[in-house]
Amino acid sequence: MKKEIEYINQMVPKYFVVGPPILVTRKNKTIELKKEYLCDLFHSIYSKYLNRLNKNQDKNQDKNQVTFSICSTQLQVKYGKAYPFYIKHMLDAGFISVSRKHKKDKNCTIYRFRQGVVEKSELILYKNEDDKIIVSYIETLKTNVESKNYPKRLVNTINKNLQSISIKKQEAIEYLNSQYNENERNNEKYIRNYISILNIVDKHSYLKIDDYGRIHTFFTVLKKEIRKNYLLIDGEPVVEKDISNSQALFFLHLMSENLDDKINKSELIRFKDDVFDNKLYTRLGSFYGLIREDAKEIFYRLLFGGANANDEAFNTFYPTIRKFMRRSKVGNYKRMAHELQRAESEFIFKKICVELKREKIKFFTIHDSICAKVSDFTLMESIFNNRLNNLKQEIINNIQSYYRV
């Protein structure tokens, strides 16, 4: 009987696979560390690192300061009683370091991933065929799709849609290689895209719903150019539709539901018009002489930063809205970012995707955007725009109701 998954694609240090056996002494006996377990542990650690890196909004963060936890009980289930030797080898090789030690009955050990060491190592593709590792991986996939946020049928439909997607492997890899020279191919972005391409080819579906309703798949990490030029649904090219100024729009919606007399009306209308007309980042950029994308990053740092995060351009154009933003972050500055992500996710999945499912349109999502095949795009775009216009009208109604216009 053919297994559901024959192997797992993993990028690992070359010496794990082709080097001499790695021997350790346990209870006065010499044992050999299994290369399958070493490769899987490295892959698991690297995946944790990439996930933490992806969640952090600060693009200037030190990549060698990203931390993550590993619990010994989970390691023992996966790798047996010899698991401490596998962790010790990762420490001795310099791939990780201890950031905070485990305290009995309180927490897991916190490690720091050392990306600089990994980038200097030679990594190769390893197809891990270990039965125990594959069973554990399949169980993780099943757990990941469990969600209280969305109907089970919707999640199952999205998961099933992923199996209809193929990729022009050779062209996609050639494009990816053109973006990174050989010395840069241990870069985390290259590896993330490369492994995703291989997993799409192998039909290894991955779907994870996070705490804020966002759905993560192998497609969400792909470069936009790869999604646009090399993905196919049922053999047809893929077209993508997204929400312009997505986080600004959902911030505006949040604000419209919590208006107070400290917000200047004319300033609010100007902010609303700038968001609706896709002019917000252009206005902020003009203040500094920056292009739109750079101004967007400044706005994101302001929106997702601490209560005291500041920006001269935003303060100049929208001073009372800036104060509302600061008040909303008191106590827990991350709360607003989480609310905005949750609002975006609920809009995409509960407003748009349920209707796409009803129309039997095959689709997949990239956070604030939806992808469908060319022949379905007109209908998908119509549904998307109708729901988006409803959201904007709700914002207008909230503002008019508050000011009794």
Short mmCIF file of C-alpha atoms in Angstrom, two decimals:
data_model
loop_
_atom_site.label_atom_id
_atom_site.label_comp_id
_atom_site.label_asym_id
_atom_site.label_seq_id
_atom_site.Cartn_x
_atom_site.Cartn_y
_atom_site.Cartn_z
CA MET A 1 0.00 0.00 0.00
CA LYS A 2 1.44 3.37 -1.03
CA LYS A 3 2.14 5.79 1.81
CA GLU A 4 0.33 9.15 1.91
CA ILE A 5 3.74 10.86 1.93
CA GLU A 6 6.85 9.00 0.76
CA TYR A 7 9.42 11.48 2.09
CA ILE A 8 9.87 14.97 3.50
CA ASN A 9 12.01 17.56 1.68
CA GLN A 10 14.58 19.01 4.08
CA MET A 11 17.54 21.36 3.61
CA VAL A 12 20.29 20.19 5.97
CA PRO A 13 24.06 20.44 6.53
CA LYS A 14 25.79 18.24 3.99
CA TYR A 15 27.92 16.39 6.54
CA PHE A 16 24.74 15.05 8.22
CA VAL A 17 24.10 12.99 5.08
CA VAL A 18 27.45 12.17 3.46
CA GLY A 19 29.90 12.71 6.31
CA PRO A 20 31.31 10.06 8.66
CA PRO A 21 29.00 8.63 11.35
CA ILE A 22 28.42 10.92 14.33
CA LEU A 23 29.22 8.85 17.42
CA VAL A 24 28.43 9.63 21.05
CA THR A 25 28.84 7.78 24.33
CA ARG A 26 25.70 6.89 26.24
CA LYS A 27 25.80 4.80 29.41
CA ASN A 28 29.34 3.66 28.61
CA LYS A 29 28.23 2.55 25.15
CA THR A 30 29.09 4.13 21.83
CA ILE A 31 26.01 4.85 19.73
CA GLU A 32 25.58 6.40 16.30
CA LEU A 33 23.20 9.33 15.92
CA LYS A 34 20.65 8.60 13.22
CA LYS A 35 21.09 10.92 10.25
CA GLU A 36 17.30 10.91 9.72
CA TYR A 37 16.77 12.33 13.23
CA LEU A 38 19.59 14.85 12.90
CA CYS A 39 18.21 16.08 9.59
CA ASP A 40 14.67 16.29 10.95
CA LEU A 41 15.74 18.15 14.08
CA PHE A 42 17.73 20.68 12.06
CA HIS A 43 14.78 21.10 9.67
CA SER A 44 12.34 21.53 12.59
CA ILE A 45 14.58 24.10 14.26
CA TYR A 46 15.08 25.99 10.99
CA SER A 47 11.32 25.99 10.38
CA LYS A 48 10.71 27.44 13.85
CA TYR A 49 13.28 30.12 13.13
CA LEU A 50 11.71 30.99 9.78
CA ASN A 51 8.24 31.19 11.33
CA ARG A 52 9.43 33.53 14.08
CA LEU A 53 11.32 35.63 11.54
CA ASN A 54 8.20 35.83 9.37
CA LYS A 55 6.00 36.96 12.28
CA ASN A 56 8.30 39.79 13.29
CA GLN A 57 7.38 43.02 11.50
CA ASP A 58 10.84 44.57 12.03
CA LYS A 59 12.84 43.92 8.88
CA ASN A 60 15.96 45.38 10.52
CA GLN A 61 16.06 42.83 13.33
CA ASP A 62 19.28 40.90 13.98
CA LYS A 63 18.67 37.46 12.45
CA ASN A 64 21.03 35.91 15.00
CA GLN A 65 18.83 37.10 17.88
CA VAL A 66 15.64 35.24 16.89
CA THR A 67 14.59 32.88 19.71
CA PHE A 68 12.26 29.90 19.90
CA SER A 69 11.36 27.17 22.39
CA ILE A 70 11.90 23.42 22.22
CA CYS A 71 10.20 21.13 24.74
CA SER A 72 12.02 17.98 25.84
CA THR A 73 8.82 15.91 26.07
CA GLN A 74 8.14 16.46 22.36
CA LEU A 75 11.74 15.63 21.46
CA GLN A 76 11.64 12.40 23.43
CA VAL A 77 8.46 11.25 21.68
CA LYS A 78 10.02 11.96 18.30
CA TYR A 79 13.64 10.87 18.75
CA GLY A 80 13.59 8.59 21.79
CA LYS A 81 15.58 8.77 25.04
CA ALA A 82 18.75 9.72 23.19
CA TYR A 83 17.25 13.09 22.17
CA PRO A 84 19.64 15.15 24.39
CA PHE A 85 22.56 14.01 22.21
CA TYR A 86 20.86 15.39 19.08
CA ILE A 87 20.32 18.77 20.76
CA LYS A 88 23.88 18.72 22.09
CA HIS A 89 25.23 18.19 18.59
CA MET A 90 23.27 21.22 17.32
CA LEU A 91 24.78 23.24 20.18
CA ASP A 92 28.31 21.93 19.62
CA ALA A 93 28.08 22.61 15.87
CA GLY A 94 27.06 26.21 16.64
CA PHE A 95 23.69 26.11 14.83
CA ILE A 96 21.88 27.10 18.03
CA SER A 97 22.75 28.50 21.47
CA VAL A 98 20.82 28.53 24.74
CA SER A 99 19.02 31.78 25.46
CA ARG A 100 17.15 30.69 28.58
CA LYS A 101 17.43 27.36 30.37
CA HIS A 102 14.46 25.18 31.21
CA LYS A 103 12.93 25.61 34.66
CA LYS A 104 11.28 22.52 36.08
CA ASP A 105 7.48 22.49 35.62
CA LYS A 106 7.55 26.05 34.28
CA ASN A 107 8.73 26.35 30.69
CA CYS A 108 10.68 24.90 27.79
CA THR A 109 14.28 25.77 27.02
CA ILE A 110 14.60 28.87 24.84
CA TYR A 111 17.19 28.69 22.08
CA ARG A 112 18.66 31.25 19.71
CA PHE A 113 19.16 30.27 16.06
CA ARG A 114 22.53 31.29 14.65
CA GLN A 115 21.77 32.11 11.03
CA GLY A 116 25.30 33.39 10.46
CA VAL A 117 26.73 29.91 11.15
CA VAL A 118 24.15 28.25 8.88
CA GLU A 119 24.92 30.64 6.02
CA LYS A 120 28.58 29.58 6.18
CA SER A 121 27.66 25.87 6.09
CA GLU A 122 27.07 23.78 3.00
CA LEU A 123 23.41 22.78 2.87
CA ILE A 124 21.94 20.11 0.60
CA LEU A 125 18.48 18.73 -0.12
CA TYR A 126 17.67 15.57 1.82
CA LYS A 127 14.57 13.47 1.26
CA ASN A 128 13.82 12.06 4.70
CA GLU A 129 12.09 8.68 4.35
CA ASP A 130 12.05 7.68 8.02
CA ASP A 131 8.61 6.20 8.82
CA LYS A 132 8.47 7.61 12.36
CA ILE A 133 9.32 11.12 11.14
CA ILE A 134 6.72 10.93 8.34
CA VAL A 135 3.97 9.74 10.73
CA SER A 136 4.79 12.62 13.09
CA TYR A 137 4.68 15.08 10.18
CA ILE A 138 1.27 13.82 9.01
CA GLU A 139 -0.12 14.11 12.55
CA THR A 140 1.14 17.69 12.71
CA LEU A 141 -0.58 18.49 9.41
CA LYS A 142 -3.88 17.17 10.78
CA THR A 143 -3.54 19.26 13.94
CA ASN A 144 -2.69 22.40 11.98
CA VAL A 145 -6.00 22.44 10.07
CA GLU A 146 -8.11 22.31 13.24
CA SER A 147 -9.73 25.70 13.76
CA LYS A 148 -12.48 27.33 15.76
CA ASN A 149 -12.34 30.33 13.43
CA TYR A 150 -13.75 28.82 10.25
CA PRO A 151 -16.25 26.10 9.27
CA LYS A 152 -14.61 22.72 8.79
CA ARG A 153 -16.03 22.41 5.27
CA LEU A 154 -14.41 25.69 4.23
CA VAL A 155 -11.00 24.63 5.56
CA ASN A 156 -11.32 21.24 3.88
CA THR A 157 -12.19 22.95 0.58
CA ILE A 158 -9.15 25.22 0.82
CA ASN A 159 -6.95 22.24 1.62
CA LYS A 160 -8.40 20.28 -1.30
CA ASN A 161 -7.85 23.26 -3.64
CA LEU A 162 -4.12 23.09 -2.91
CA GLN A 163 -3.98 19.70 -4.62
CA SER A 164 -5.20 21.31 -7.88
CA ILE A 165 -2.20 23.64 -7.99
CA SER A 166 0.94 22.78 -9.92
CA ILE A 167 4.12 24.70 -10.61
CA LYS A 168 6.52 25.00 -13.52
CA LYS A 169 9.37 23.62 -11.46
CA GLN A 170 12.34 24.23 -13.71
CA GLU A 171 11.30 27.77 -14.65
CA ALA A 172 10.51 28.65 -11.02
CA ILE A 173 13.88 27.41 -9.77
CA GLU A 174 15.72 29.15 -12.60
CA TYR A 175 13.98 32.41 -11.66
CA LEU A 176 14.80 31.87 -7.98
CA ASN A 177 18.46 31.19 -8.81
CA SER A 178 18.56 34.38 -10.85
CA GLN A 179 17.65 36.35 -7.71
CA TYR A 180 20.40 34.86 -5.53
CA ASN A 181 23.99 34.11 -6.47
CA GLU A 182 25.55 30.83 -5.29
CA ASN A 183 26.94 32.42 -2.15
CA GLU A 184 23.46 33.60 -1.11
CA ARG A 185 21.63 30.29 -1.44
CA ASN A 186 21.89 29.50 2.26
CA ASN A 187 19.83 32.66 2.75
CA GLU A 188 16.59 31.91 4.63
CA LYS A 189 14.41 33.46 1.89
CA TYR A 190 16.01 31.34 -0.82
CA ILE A 191 15.62 28.13 1.18
CA ARG A 192 12.03 28.90 2.10
CA ASN A 193 11.11 29.43 -1.56
CA TYR A 194 13.16 26.47 -2.81
CA ILE A 195 11.63 23.98 -0.37
CA SER A 196 8.14 25.34 -1.09
CA ILE A 197 8.63 24.80 -4.83
CA LEU A 198 9.69 21.18 -4.25
CA ASN A 199 6.79 20.51 -1.89
CA ILE A 200 4.28 21.94 -4.38
CA VAL A 201 5.72 19.64 -7.07
CA ASP A 202 5.40 16.66 -4.72
CA LYS A 203 1.83 17.64 -3.70
CA HIS A 204 2.86 17.85 -0.04
CA SER A 205 0.00 19.99 1.18
CA TYR A 206 0.72 22.16 4.20
CA LEU A 207 -1.96 24.31 5.81
CA LYS A 208 -1.69 25.97 9.21
CA ILE A 209 -4.19 28.34 10.79
CA ASP A 210 -2.55 30.69 13.27
CA ASP A 211 -4.04 32.26 16.41
CA TYR A 212 -5.25 35.30 14.46
CA GLY A 213 -7.02 33.43 11.67
CA ARG A 214 -4.39 33.71 8.97
CA ILE A 215 -3.87 30.59 6.87
CA HIS A 216 -0.27 29.68 6.03
CA THR A 217 0.63 27.32 3.18
CA PHE A 218 3.64 26.66 0.95
CA PHE A 219 2.17 29.32 -1.35
CA THR A 220 2.18 32.15 1.18
CA VAL A 221 5.99 32.18 1.32
CA LEU A 222 6.56 32.15 -2.44
CA LYS A 223 7.85 35.27 -4.13
CA LYS A 224 5.07 37.15 -5.87
CA GLU A 225 6.81 36.76 -9.24
CA ILE A 226 6.81 32.97 -8.83
CA ARG A 227 3.10 32.91 -7.95
CA LYS A 228 2.30 35.16 -10.88
CA ASN A 229 4.38 33.46 -13.57
CA TYR A 230 4.83 29.80 -12.66
CA LEU A 231 1.77 28.55 -10.75
CA LEU A 232 -1.16 26.80 -12.45
CA ILE A 233 -4.60 25.75 -11.22
CA ASP A 234 -5.98 22.86 -13.26
CA GLY A 235 -3.33 23.74 -15.85
CA GLU A 236 -4.45 27.40 -16.15
CA PRO A 237 -2.36 30.47 -15.20
CA VAL A 238 -3.08 32.07 -11.81
CA VAL A 239 -4.28 35.64 -11.30
CA GLU A 240 -4.10 37.41 -7.93
CA LYS A 241 -6.42 40.03 -6.42
CA ASP A 242 -5.49 41.89 -3.25
CA ILE A 243 -6.77 44.61 -0.93
CA SER A 244 -4.98 47.92 -1.46
CA ASN A 245 -3.81 49.49 1.82
CA SER A 246 -5.11 46.42 3.63
CA GLN A 247 -3.85 47.15 7.16
CA ALA A 248 -4.65 50.85 6.84
CA LEU A 249 -8.17 49.95 5.71
CA PHE A 250 -8.81 47.62 8.64
CA PHE A 251 -7.30 50.17 11.02
CA LEU A 252 -9.75 52.72 9.59
CA HIS A 253 -12.61 50.25 10.12
CA LEU A 254 -11.49 49.63 13.71
CA MET A 255 -11.30 53.36 14.34
CA SER A 256 -14.74 53.97 12.77
CA GLU A 257 -16.21 51.58 15.35
CA ASN A 258 -14.48 53.38 18.24
CA LEU A 259 -14.77 57.07 17.36
CA ASP A 260 -14.56 59.73 20.08
CA ASP A 261 -14.54 63.52 20.28
CA LYS A 262 -10.74 63.61 20.39
CA ILE A 263 -10.56 62.70 16.69
CA ASN A 264 -10.77 65.67 14.34
CA LYS A 265 -13.60 65.15 11.84
CA SER A 266 -11.98 66.78 8.79
CA GLU A 267 -8.74 64.92 9.50
CA LEU A 268 -10.66 61.65 9.72
CA ILE A 269 -12.38 62.31 6.38
CA ARG A 270 -9.01 63.09 4.78
CA PHE A 271 -7.53 59.87 6.16
CA LYS A 272 -10.55 57.91 4.93
CA ASP A 273 -10.27 59.40 1.43
CA ASP A 274 -6.52 58.73 1.30
CA VAL A 275 -7.05 55.09 2.27
CA PHE A 276 -9.99 54.55 -0.09
CA ASP A 277 -8.22 56.26 -3.00
CA ASN A 278 -4.92 54.43 -2.37
CA LYS A 279 -3.09 57.71 -1.68
CA LEU A 280 -2.00 57.20 1.93
CA TYR A 281 1.52 55.92 1.23
CA THR A 282 1.99 58.46 -1.57
CA ARG A 283 1.15 61.30 0.83
CA LEU A 284 3.48 60.00 3.53
CA GLY A 285 6.22 59.32 0.98
CA SER A 286 6.01 62.86 -0.44
CA PHE A 287 6.83 64.25 3.00
CA TYR A 288 10.20 62.47 2.98
CA GLY A 289 10.77 62.21 -0.77
CA LEU A 290 10.36 58.42 -0.59
CA ILE A 291 8.77 55.91 -2.97
CA ARG A 292 5.47 54.33 -2.00
CA GLU A 293 6.92 51.01 -0.76
CA ASP A 294 9.35 52.75 1.61
CA ALA A 295 6.53 54.91 2.98
CA LYS A 296 4.46 51.77 3.52
CA GLU A 297 7.22 50.30 5.71
CA ILE A 298 7.28 53.48 7.79
CA PHE A 299 3.51 53.27 8.31
CA TYR A 300 3.75 49.59 9.30
CA ARG A 301 6.44 50.36 11.89
CA LEU A 302 4.17 53.06 13.31
CA LEU A 303 1.07 50.86 13.26
CA PHE A 304 2.67 47.74 14.71
CA GLY A 305 5.27 49.38 16.94
CA GLY A 306 4.96 50.31 20.62
CA ALA A 307 2.69 53.03 21.97
CA ASN A 308 5.52 55.57 21.68
CA ALA A 309 6.38 54.69 18.06
CA ASN A 310 6.50 57.96 16.18
CA ASP A 311 6.54 59.32 12.62
CA GLU A 312 6.82 62.99 11.72
CA ALA A 313 4.88 62.69 8.44
CA PHE A 314 1.91 60.88 10.00
CA ASN A 315 1.90 63.32 12.94
CA THR A 316 1.82 66.21 10.48
CA PHE A 317 -1.10 64.96 8.38
CA TYR A 318 -3.13 63.01 10.97
CA PRO A 319 -2.19 64.21 14.50
CA THR A 320 -5.42 63.25 16.30
CA ILE A 321 -5.51 59.85 14.58
CA ARG A 322 -1.94 59.28 15.76
CA LYS A 323 -3.11 59.98 19.32
CA PHE A 324 -6.00 57.50 18.85
CA MET A 325 -3.45 54.94 17.68
CA ARG A 326 -1.35 55.57 20.79
CA ARG A 327 -4.36 55.27 23.13
CA SER A 328 -5.32 51.97 21.50
CA LYS A 329 -1.92 50.48 22.36
CA VAL A 330 -1.87 51.32 26.06
CA GLY A 331 -1.39 48.19 28.15
CA ASN A 332 -0.47 45.92 25.25
CA TYR A 333 0.78 47.46 22.04
CA LYS A 334 0.50 44.13 20.19
CA ARG A 335 -3.24 43.89 20.80
CA MET A 336 -4.16 46.25 17.97
CA ALA A 337 -1.91 44.43 15.48
CA HIS A 338 -3.59 41.16 16.42
CA GLU A 339 -7.05 42.70 16.08
CA LEU A 340 -6.21 43.99 12.60
CA GLN A 341 -4.85 40.62 11.46
CA ARG A 342 -7.94 38.90 12.83
CA ALA A 343 -10.25 41.40 11.09
CA GLU A 344 -8.41 40.95 7.78
CA SER A 345 -8.60 37.15 8.05
CA GLU A 346 -12.28 37.10 8.93
CA PHE A 347 -13.06 39.39 6.02
CA ILE A 348 -11.12 37.24 3.54
CA PHE A 349 -12.43 33.88 4.70
CA LYS A 350 -15.90 34.59 6.12
CA LYS A 351 -16.96 37.22 3.60
CA ILE A 352 -15.20 36.24 0.36
CA CYS A 353 -13.98 32.64 0.50
CA VAL A 354 -17.33 31.22 1.64
CA GLU A 355 -18.90 32.79 -1.46
CA LEU A 356 -16.13 31.50 -3.73
CA LYS A 357 -16.74 28.03 -2.31
CA ARG A 358 -20.45 28.40 -3.04
CA GLU A 359 -19.62 29.29 -6.65
CA LYS A 360 -17.26 26.26 -6.85
CA ILE A 361 -14.28 28.50 -7.67
CA LYS A 362 -10.90 26.95 -6.86
CA PHE A 363 -8.72 29.44 -5.00
CA PHE A 364 -5.95 29.87 -2.47
CA THR A 365 -5.12 32.84 -0.27
CA ILE A 366 -2.03 34.92 0.45
CA HIS A 367 -3.15 36.75 3.60
CA ASP A 368 -4.93 39.82 2.13
CA SER A 369 -5.10 38.49 -1.43
CA ILE A 370 -6.86 35.68 -3.26
CA CYS A 371 -5.57 33.72 -6.26
CA ALA A 372 -7.74 31.93 -8.81
CA LYS A 373 -7.32 30.59 -12.33
CA VAL A 374 -7.80 32.92 -15.28
CA SER A 375 -11.17 31.49 -16.34
CA ASP A 376 -12.61 32.17 -12.85
CA PHE A 377 -11.02 35.56 -12.30
CA THR A 378 -13.88 37.78 -13.53
CA LEU A 379 -16.38 36.17 -11.16
CA MET A 380 -13.86 36.07 -8.30
CA GLU A 381 -13.01 39.75 -8.80
CA SER A 382 -16.70 40.69 -8.82
CA ILE A 383 -17.30 38.88 -5.51
CA PHE A 384 -14.12 40.39 -4.05
CA ASN A 385 -15.00 43.95 -5.05
CA ASN A 386 -18.61 43.67 -3.88
CA ARG A 387 -17.52 42.56 -0.43
CA LEU A 388 -14.81 45.24 -0.31
CA ASN A 389 -17.31 47.95 -1.25
CA ASN A 390 -19.63 46.70 1.51
CA LEU A 391 -16.79 47.08 4.01
CA LYS A 392 -16.06 50.62 2.84
CA GLN A 393 -19.74 51.51 3.03
CA GLU A 394 -19.82 50.20 6.60
CA ILE A 395 -16.95 52.56 7.45
CA ILE A 396 -18.80 55.49 5.86
CA ASN A 397 -21.97 54.60 7.76
CA ASN A 398 -20.08 54.43 11.06
CA ILE A 399 -18.56 57.87 10.49
CA GLN A 400 -21.87 59.40 9.41
CA SER A 401 -23.68 57.85 12.34
CA TYR A 402 -21.18 59.21 14.86
CA TYR A 403 -21.24 62.72 13.44
CA ARG A 404 -24.94 62.44 12.59
CA VAL A 405 -24.29 63.67 9.04
#
